[in-house]
């Protein structure tokens, strides 16, 4: 993976490893996230948490059919109710990429979750 000014390059649809903070900001845990946007001029991107705990109301299954390249170590789900802005400099590893169709589905569900109609 190419190194940039802000750390590893990440693009929309990438599955990457970052230190993900707990909601009370007491600590953080290295976790995979799905990049929902490309990094902006400051190196920041919007991401959704990835979990190995299934059966979330707001989860999207990351099965083999939606991973375009690479792989995750365990069966996983994207949590569209766990969105965060992160710095590209925090990315320590890239696991792979999801299909464009899956990414569009995740973004549509995230928009729905926050009460915004996704653009066509």
Tab-separated table of C-alpha atoms in Angstrom:
chain	number	residue	atom	x	y	z
A	1	UNK	CA	0.000	0.000	0.000
A	2	UNK	CA	1.333	3.416	-0.931
A	3	UNK	CA	2.261	5.784	1.908
A	4	UNK	CA	0.978	9.352	1.716
A	5	UNK	CA	1.431	12.485	3.782
A	6	UNK	CA	-1.360	11.369	6.101
A	7	UNK	CA	-0.352	7.690	6.479
A	8	UNK	CA	-1.689	4.841	4.412
A	9	UNK	CA	-3.950	5.746	1.527
A	10	UNK	CA	-7.544	4.633	1.945
A	11	UNK	CA	-10.414	4.887	-0.504
A	12	UNK	CA	-14.168	4.422	-0.457
A	13	UNK	CA	-14.902	0.742	-0.050
A	14	UNK	CA	-11.632	-0.185	1.675
A	15	UNK	CA	-11.657	-2.355	4.782
A	16	UNK	CA	-8.901	-1.011	7.040
A	17	UNK	CA	-7.587	-1.456	10.588
A	18	UNK	CA	-7.649	1.570	12.925
A	19	UNK	CA	-7.694	2.313	16.673
A	20	UNK	CA	-11.468	2.690	17.169
A	21	UNK	CA	-12.527	4.663	20.282
A	22	UNK	CA	-15.180	3.479	22.705
A	23	UNK	CA	-18.213	5.782	22.773
A	24	UNK	CA	-17.232	7.181	26.186
A	25	UNK	CA	-13.688	7.863	24.849
A	26	UNK	CA	-12.220	5.985	27.836
A	27	UNK	CA	-10.077	3.782	25.610
A	28	UNK	CA	-9.791	2.415	22.102
A	29	UNK	CA	-9.461	-0.952	20.409
A	30	UNK	CA	-7.821	-1.838	17.098
A	31	UNK	CA	-10.740	-2.705	14.838
A	32	UNK	CA	-11.573	-2.952	11.180
A	33	UNK	CA	-13.750	-0.260	9.631
A	34	UNK	CA	-15.296	0.242	6.200
A	35	UNK	CA	-14.262	3.517	4.532
A	36	UNK	CA	-17.429	5.244	3.333
A	37	UNK	CA	-15.609	8.215	1.778
A	38	UNK	CA	-12.232	8.961	0.276
A	39	UNK	CA	-9.949	10.955	2.563
A	40	UNK	CA	-10.422	14.715	2.221
A	41	UNK	CA	-7.703	17.356	1.923
A	42	UNK	CA	-6.989	17.051	5.648
A	43	UNK	CA	-6.652	13.267	5.454
A	44	UNK	CA	-9.979	12.600	7.208
A	45	UNK	CA	-12.530	10.019	6.083
A	46	UNK	CA	-15.932	8.740	7.237
A	47	UNK	CA	-16.019	5.108	8.336
A	48	UNK	CA	-18.441	2.511	9.682
A	49	UNK	CA	-17.443	0.062	12.397
A	50	UNK	CA	-17.029	-3.611	11.532
A	51	UNK	CA	-17.894	-6.255	14.129
A	52	UNK	CA	-17.780	-10.034	14.436
A	53	UNK	CA	-20.950	-9.951	16.532
A	54	UNK	CA	-23.833	-10.701	14.194
A	55	UNK	CA	-27.569	-10.120	14.357
A	56	UNK	CA	-27.488	-6.348	14.769
A	57	UNK	CA	-30.600	-4.558	13.586
A	58	UNK	CA	-28.369	-2.092	11.747
A	59	UNK	CA	-25.769	-4.594	10.516
A	60	UNK	CA	-24.850	-5.528	6.937
A	61	UNK	CA	-23.255	-8.945	6.504
A	62	UNK	CA	-19.742	-8.929	5.027
A	63	UNK	CA	-19.949	-12.346	3.426
A	64	UNK	CA	-17.544	-13.561	0.745
A	65	UNK	CA	-19.838	-12.423	-2.089
A	66	UNK	CA	-19.498	-8.721	-1.165
A	67	UNK	CA	-15.728	-8.638	-0.699
A	68	UNK	CA	-14.178	-7.728	-4.047
A	69	UNK	CA	-10.581	-8.303	-2.926
A	70	UNK	CA	-8.765	-9.398	0.206
A	71	UNK	CA	-10.465	-10.873	3.238
A	72	UNK	CA	-11.246	-10.343	6.900
A	73	UNK	CA	-10.002	-12.829	9.515
A	74	UNK	CA	-13.543	-13.652	10.759
A	75	UNK	CA	-17.154	-13.502	9.630
A	76	UNK	CA	-18.115	-9.841	10.069
A	77	UNK	CA	-20.850	-7.227	9.779
A	78	UNK	CA	-20.754	-3.499	9.049
A	79	UNK	CA	-22.548	-1.429	11.704
A	80	UNK	CA	-24.305	1.478	9.959
A	81	UNK	CA	-25.236	2.831	13.402
A	82	UNK	CA	-21.536	3.203	14.348
A	83	UNK	CA	-20.128	5.949	12.107
A	84	UNK	CA	-16.988	7.944	12.834
A	85	UNK	CA	-14.643	10.426	11.171
A	86	UNK	CA	-11.025	9.250	11.376
A	87	UNK	CA	-7.643	10.449	10.212
A	88	UNK	CA	-6.012	8.482	7.429
A	89	UNK	CA	-2.825	8.576	9.556
A	90	UNK	CA	-4.475	6.066	11.930
A	91	UNK	CA	-4.764	3.335	9.277
A	92	UNK	CA	-2.282	0.561	10.056
A	93	UNK	CA	-3.447	-2.163	7.665
A	94	UNK	CA	-5.700	-2.707	4.657
A	95	UNK	CA	-7.704	-5.950	4.596
A	96	UNK	CA	-9.325	-5.501	1.187
A	97	UNK	CA	-12.249	-3.864	-0.608
A	98	UNK	CA	-15.987	-4.415	-0.827
A	99	UNK	CA	-18.002	-4.418	-4.036
A	100	UNK	CA	-19.452	-1.084	-5.240
A	101	UNK	CA	-22.966	-2.518	-4.839
A	102	UNK	CA	-22.368	-3.449	-1.200
A	103	UNK	CA	-20.846	-0.033	-0.468
A	104	UNK	CA	-23.883	1.692	-2.026
A	105	UNK	CA	-26.191	-0.474	0.117
A	106	UNK	CA	-24.272	0.370	3.315
A	107	UNK	CA	-24.324	4.102	2.511
A	108	UNK	CA	-28.067	3.983	1.759
A	109	UNK	CA	-28.724	2.238	5.095
A	110	UNK	CA	-26.526	4.749	6.952
A	111	UNK	CA	-28.439	7.634	5.344
A	112	UNK	CA	-31.730	5.991	6.293
A	113	UNK	CA	-30.480	5.544	9.870
A	114	UNK	CA	-29.800	9.285	10.237
A	115	UNK	CA	-33.041	10.239	8.498
A	116	UNK	CA	-31.653	11.386	5.158
A	117	UNK	CA	-32.874	10.130	1.819
A	118	UNK	CA	-29.818	8.921	-0.173
A	119	UNK	CA	-29.132	10.626	-3.491
A	120	UNK	CA	-29.712	8.539	-6.604
